[in-house]
Short mmCIF file of C-alpha atoms in Angstrom, two decimals:
data_model
loop_
_atom_site.label_atom_id
_atom_site.label_comp_id
_atom_site.label_asym_id
_atom_site.label_seq_id
_atom_site.Cartn_x
_atom_site.Cartn_y
_atom_site.Cartn_z
CA MET A 19 -12.86 11.25 -21.17
CA GLY A 20 -9.84 13.47 -20.60
CA ILE A 21 -9.90 17.15 -21.44
CA CYS A 22 -6.85 18.68 -23.08
CA LEU A 23 -6.33 22.43 -22.75
CA HIS A 24 -3.55 24.47 -24.32
CA ILE A 25 -2.87 28.01 -23.15
CA PHE A 26 -0.43 30.26 -24.97
CA VAL A 27 0.35 33.66 -23.46
CA GLN A 28 2.58 36.25 -25.07
CA SER A 29 3.86 38.69 -22.48
CA ARG A 30 6.91 40.85 -21.90
CA ASP A 31 6.51 40.22 -18.19
CA TRP A 32 7.02 36.46 -18.01
CA VAL A 33 6.32 36.38 -14.26
CA THR A 34 2.88 37.86 -14.87
CA ALA A 35 2.29 35.43 -17.72
CA VAL A 36 3.21 32.44 -15.59
CA THR A 37 0.99 33.76 -12.82
CA VAL A 38 -2.02 33.75 -15.14
CA THR A 39 -1.39 30.13 -16.07
CA VAL A 40 -0.75 29.06 -12.48
CA ARG A 41 -4.20 30.38 -11.57
CA VAL A 42 -5.83 28.58 -14.49
CA ALA A 43 -4.01 25.33 -13.77
CA ALA A 44 -4.90 25.43 -10.07
CA VAL A 45 -8.58 25.99 -10.77
CA LEU A 46 -8.97 23.59 -13.66
CA SER A 47 -6.97 20.77 -12.08
CA ARG A 48 -9.86 20.30 -9.66
CA LYS A 49 -12.41 20.04 -12.48
CA CYS A 50 -10.79 18.06 -15.31
CA ASN A 51 -9.65 14.47 -15.57
CA VAL A 52 -6.61 15.35 -17.65
CA ILE A 53 -5.20 18.83 -18.12
CA ASN A 54 -2.26 19.63 -20.35
CA THR A 55 -1.44 23.26 -19.66
CA VAL A 56 1.41 24.73 -21.65
CA LEU A 57 2.62 28.30 -21.42
CA SER A 58 4.91 29.74 -24.01
CA SER A 59 6.13 33.10 -22.72
CA ARG A 60 8.69 35.06 -24.71
CA VAL A 61 10.52 38.04 -23.26
CA GLU A 62 11.60 40.38 -26.02
CA HIS A 63 15.34 40.43 -26.76
CA ARG A 64 15.96 37.54 -24.33
CA ARG A 65 14.31 34.57 -26.10
CA LEU A 66 13.05 33.13 -22.83
CA PHE A 67 10.68 30.19 -23.15
CA ILE A 68 8.93 28.56 -20.18
CA HIS A 69 6.77 25.45 -20.29
CA LEU A 70 4.47 24.64 -17.42
CA PRO A 71 4.08 21.08 -16.11
CA HIS A 72 1.61 18.60 -17.49
CA LEU A 73 -1.02 18.31 -14.78
CA VAL A 74 -2.93 15.03 -14.52
CA LEU A 75 -5.86 14.60 -12.14
CA MET A 76 -6.56 10.98 -11.32
CA THR A 77 -9.26 9.24 -9.31
CA ASP A 78 -8.55 5.95 -7.56
CA ASP A 79 -10.98 3.26 -6.37
CA THR A 80 -11.68 5.15 -3.15
CA ASP A 81 -12.65 8.31 -5.06
CA ALA A 82 -9.77 10.22 -3.48
CA ASN A 83 -8.33 12.77 -5.88
CA SER A 84 -4.62 13.17 -6.37
CA ILE A 85 -2.66 15.32 -8.76
CA ALA A 86 0.40 13.91 -10.45
CA THR A 87 2.84 16.37 -11.93
CA THR A 88 5.10 15.12 -14.69
CA ASP A 89 7.76 16.68 -16.89
CA SER A 90 7.73 19.66 -14.58
CA GLN A 91 9.90 22.56 -15.52
CA PHE A 92 8.81 24.29 -12.33
CA SER A 93 11.19 22.05 -10.41
CA LYS A 94 14.04 23.75 -12.28
CA LEU A 95 13.02 27.26 -11.20
CA PRO A 96 14.61 28.58 -8.00
CA ASP A 97 12.31 29.03 -5.02
CA HIS A 98 12.53 32.82 -5.05
CA LEU A 99 11.10 32.96 -8.59
CA LEU A 100 8.24 30.63 -7.70
CA ILE A 101 7.50 32.80 -4.68
CA GLU A 102 7.43 35.93 -6.87
CA ILE A 103 4.87 34.17 -9.08
CA PHE A 104 2.66 32.93 -6.25
CA VAL A 105 2.45 36.20 -4.32
CA ARG A 106 0.98 37.87 -7.42
CA VAL A 107 -2.05 35.57 -7.23
CA PRO A 108 -4.91 36.79 -4.97
CA HIS A 109 -4.52 35.22 -1.53
CA SER A 110 -8.06 33.85 -1.73
CA GLU A 111 -6.71 31.34 -4.31
CA TRP A 112 -3.59 30.26 -2.42
CA ALA A 113 -5.28 27.25 -0.85
CA GLN A 114 -6.09 25.88 -4.32
CA ILE A 115 -2.63 26.59 -5.66
CA SER A 116 -0.86 24.96 -2.71
CA SER A 117 -2.79 21.73 -3.37
CA VAL A 118 -1.53 21.34 -6.95
CA SER A 119 1.78 19.70 -5.99
CA LYS A 120 3.94 18.84 -3.00
CA LEU A 121 6.56 21.36 -4.15
CA TRP A 122 4.04 24.17 -4.13
CA ALA A 123 2.60 23.08 -0.79
CA ASP A 124 6.09 23.13 0.75
CA LEU A 125 6.67 26.66 -0.51
CA PHE A 126 3.48 27.87 1.17
CA ARG A 127 4.84 26.56 4.48
CA GLN A 128 8.06 28.55 4.18
CA GLU A 129 8.69 31.81 6.01
CA SER A 130 10.26 33.32 2.87
CA LEU A 131 6.99 33.20 0.91
CA TRP A 132 5.00 34.83 3.70
CA ARG A 133 7.68 37.48 4.27
CA THR A 134 7.56 38.38 0.56
CA ALA A 135 3.76 38.53 0.63
CA LEU A 136 3.78 40.57 3.84
CA PHE A 137 6.22 43.26 2.70
CA GLY A 138 4.82 43.32 -0.83
CA THR A 139 1.21 43.83 0.30
CA PHE A 140 1.92 45.94 3.39
CA PRO A 141 5.22 47.86 2.85
CA SER A 142 4.90 49.65 6.20
CA ALA A 143 5.15 46.27 7.98
CA SER A 144 8.92 46.34 7.53
CA ARG A 145 9.09 49.44 9.73
CA THR A 146 6.85 48.15 12.52
CA LYS A 147 8.71 47.47 15.76
CA ARG A 148 7.79 44.77 18.23
CA TRP A 149 5.42 45.94 20.92
CA PRO A 150 5.16 45.11 24.63
CA GLY A 151 2.21 43.26 26.13
CA PRO A 152 0.81 39.73 26.46
CA ILE A 153 -0.17 39.23 22.78
CA PRO A 154 2.89 38.45 20.60
CA ARG A 155 3.41 39.55 17.02
CA GLY A 156 4.41 36.18 15.55
CA LEU A 157 6.07 35.33 12.24
CA SER A 158 5.28 36.65 8.77
CA LYS A 159 2.28 34.39 8.12
CA ARG A 160 0.65 35.52 11.36
CA ARG A 161 1.44 39.16 10.64
CA TYR A 162 0.01 38.88 7.12
CA ALA A 163 -3.25 37.45 8.47
CA ALA A 164 -3.43 40.14 11.17
CA LEU A 165 -2.95 42.99 8.70
CA CYS A 166 -5.54 41.54 6.31
CA ILE A 167 -8.02 41.41 9.20
CA SER A 168 -7.18 44.96 10.21
CA LYS A 169 -7.64 46.17 6.65
CA HIS A 170 -10.99 44.48 6.03
CA ILE A 171 -12.63 44.61 9.47
CA PHE A 172 -11.22 47.63 11.30
CA THR A 173 -10.76 51.18 10.11
CA SER A 174 -7.98 52.31 12.46
CA ASP A 175 -4.75 53.75 11.03
CA GLY A 176 -1.05 53.56 11.79
CA GLU A 177 0.78 50.99 13.90
CA MET A 178 -2.37 50.06 15.80
CA ASP A 179 -3.69 48.39 12.65
CA GLU A 180 -1.52 45.34 13.13
CA ILE A 181 -2.16 45.14 16.86
CA MET A 182 -5.91 45.15 16.21
CA GLY A 183 -5.54 42.20 13.85
CA HIS A 184 -3.34 40.23 16.26
CA THR A 185 -5.75 40.87 19.12
CA TYR A 186 -8.67 39.71 16.98
CA LEU A 187 -6.83 36.49 16.13
CA PHE A 188 -5.91 35.95 19.78
CA LEU A 189 -9.48 36.34 21.00
CA LYS A 190 -11.04 34.21 18.27
CA GLU A 191 -8.55 31.39 18.82
CA GLN A 192 -9.16 31.46 22.57
CA LEU A 193 -12.93 31.27 22.06
CA GLN A 194 -12.59 28.35 19.66
CA LEU A 195 -10.37 26.19 21.88
CA SER A 196 -11.37 22.54 21.91
CA THR A 197 -11.26 22.65 25.70
CA MET A 198 -13.16 25.23 27.74
CA ALA A 199 -12.23 28.81 26.83
CA PRO A 200 -11.11 31.18 29.61
CA SER A 201 -13.76 33.39 31.17
CA SER A 202 -14.73 36.53 29.31
CA GLY A 203 -13.34 38.63 32.16
CA ILE A 204 -9.85 37.13 31.80
CA LEU A 205 -9.87 37.53 28.02
CA HIS A 206 -11.15 41.10 28.25
CA GLY A 207 -8.48 41.96 30.83
CA THR A 208 -5.73 40.54 28.59
CA ILE A 209 -6.90 42.69 25.68
CA ILE A 210 -7.06 45.81 27.87
CA ASP A 211 -3.54 45.13 29.17
CA GLN A 212 -2.29 44.84 25.59
CA PHE A 213 -3.63 48.21 24.52
CA ILE A 214 -2.52 49.99 27.68
CA ALA A 215 0.98 48.51 27.26
CA CYS A 216 1.02 50.05 23.78
CA GLY A 217 0.30 53.49 25.21
CA LYS A 218 -3.44 53.76 24.74
CA SER A 219 -5.56 55.62 27.26
CA ARG A 220 -8.06 53.71 29.38
CA ASP A 221 -10.97 55.04 27.32
CA ALA A 222 -9.30 54.14 24.02
CA ALA A 223 -8.35 50.67 25.31
CA HIS A 224 -11.94 50.01 26.40
CA GLU A 225 -13.36 51.14 23.05
CA LEU A 226 -10.86 49.13 20.99
CA ALA A 227 -11.50 46.03 23.10
CA SER A 228 -15.24 46.43 22.53
CA GLN A 229 -14.71 46.68 18.76
CA ILE A 230 -12.68 43.47 18.76
CA TRP A 231 -15.22 41.59 20.90
CA LEU A 232 -18.09 42.62 18.63
CA ALA A 233 -16.18 41.68 15.47
CA VAL A 234 -15.20 38.26 16.83
CA LEU A 235 -18.70 37.48 18.11
CA ASP A 236 -20.13 38.33 14.70
CA ASN A 237 -17.68 35.99 12.95
CA LEU A 238 -17.94 32.88 15.13
CA GLU A 239 -19.25 29.77 13.44
CA GLU A 240 -22.87 28.97 14.18
CA ASN A 241 -22.51 25.58 15.82
CA HIS A 242 -23.27 23.88 19.11
CA ASN A 243 -19.90 24.76 20.64
CA THR A 244 -20.51 28.45 19.98
CA PHE A 245 -23.95 28.17 21.57
CA LEU A 246 -22.46 26.63 24.72
CA LEU A 247 -19.77 29.31 24.83
CA LEU A 248 -22.25 32.19 24.53
CA LYS A 249 -24.58 30.62 27.07
CA ARG A 250 -21.70 30.37 29.55
CA PHE A 251 -20.75 34.00 28.98
CA ALA A 252 -24.39 35.05 29.47
CA GLN A 253 -24.59 33.20 32.77
CA GLU A 254 -21.26 34.42 34.15
CA GLY A 255 -21.76 36.23 37.42
CA ASP A 256 -21.07 39.94 37.61
CA VAL A 257 -17.74 40.63 39.31
CA PHE A 258 -16.89 44.20 40.18
CA LEU A 259 -13.82 45.29 38.25
CA PRO A 260 -12.46 48.82 37.88
CA TYR A 261 -12.84 50.59 34.55
CA PRO A 262 -11.67 49.76 31.86
CA TYR A 263 -11.55 46.10 32.96
CA SER A 264 -15.32 45.93 33.39
CA ARG A 265 -17.05 44.29 30.45
CA SER A 266 -18.68 46.51 27.87
CA ILE A 267 -22.48 46.75 27.94
CA LYS A 268 -22.48 46.62 24.13
CA VAL A 269 -20.60 43.32 24.18
CA GLN A 270 -22.87 41.79 26.83
CA TRP A 271 -25.91 42.88 24.82
CA ARG A 272 -24.51 41.22 21.67
CA VAL A 273 -24.01 37.93 23.53
CA PHE A 274 -27.69 37.80 24.55
CA GLU A 275 -28.85 39.06 21.17
CA LYS A 276 -27.07 36.24 19.33
CA LEU A 277 -28.39 33.65 21.77
CA PHE A 278 -32.02 34.76 21.42
CA THR A 279 -31.87 35.19 17.62
CA ASP A 280 -29.23 32.96 16.00
CA PHE A 281 -29.36 30.15 18.58
CA ARG A 282 -32.95 30.19 19.80
CA ASP A 283 -33.57 26.65 18.55
CA CYS A 284 -30.65 25.30 20.60
CA PHE A 285 -32.27 26.11 23.95
CA SER A 286 -34.03 23.63 26.17
CA SER A 287 -36.95 25.12 28.07
CA ALA A 288 -34.97 25.29 31.34
CA ASP A 289 -31.91 26.86 29.68
CA TYR A 290 -34.02 29.46 27.89
CA TYR A 291 -35.66 30.74 31.07
CA ASP A 292 -32.35 30.69 32.95
CA VAL A 293 -30.66 32.84 30.31
CA LEU A 294 -33.71 35.10 30.03
CA ALA A 295 -33.57 35.68 33.80
CA CYS A 296 -29.91 36.68 33.46
CA ALA A 297 -30.80 39.09 30.67
CA LYS A 298 -33.52 40.73 32.80
CA THR A 299 -31.01 41.43 35.58
CA LYS A 300 -28.78 43.31 33.14
CA PHE A 301 -31.13 45.03 30.71
CA GLN A 302 -34.49 46.74 30.99
CA PRO A 303 -36.64 46.64 29.01
CA ILE A 304 -36.06 43.31 27.26
CA PRO A 305 -36.63 43.42 23.47
CA SER A 306 -39.82 41.65 22.49
CA ALA A 307 -37.86 39.59 19.93
CA TRP A 308 -36.09 37.86 22.82
CA LEU A 309 -39.33 36.72 24.42
CA GLY A 310 -41.26 33.54 23.78
CA TYR A 311 -39.79 30.05 23.89
#
């Protein structure tokens, strides 16, 4: 049986009021068969009334859900007002909101929405100049993601915040390629080149690269492809490279640690003893938790 829900919000800030109802509609449209969400928002002295669309969630014979939007007053609002509404919703809910209608999904693919979100959330981003080096800055959506990563994962300040986020995204995407990822030495060298091109010292570049490697390794999905990737990195031969292009001991340790803890059940007997032999050539003593197949 359908569920009918009426929401009435009185607010002087009609954009905020609409934002509240957008969030409710996006969440409930995934849970109800029929949702009738109406917002009546009056701005004092202006007699402004806005009615949200009637949202209907239907299920066909194949159990695929689709949302039909009828009598939509949202289609009469200009894009810049819709964008102002959407960017006020926490970004963790944007995926739900973009699935409510084709109009909303199209807006979330536009550069204008991501530029508004970028400069609204990170005002200093408008003053950041492009930097030299092999890792590009990208458009507003990419910059927004990079700054969110920098804010929540890294604690560095200033212009380097955004570069840290972009470098994290670059490394994680390279490691998750459907084809074979480049060797760890090539990826590490690219990251070092990026930081040196931005004026960092060799010591600072090496330390920042290590932070990024550790953060990415800790956030890789635990699946068979990740196991094969880590096993390949563990078995890579040592090639002499001048500092800071030599791989960090901390990063190499984390590769073996994840293999022998998170992916122990993925080993065959032969693979386990091969990787263990590689670990013994690099580290002494070997932690007891790594021993025993």
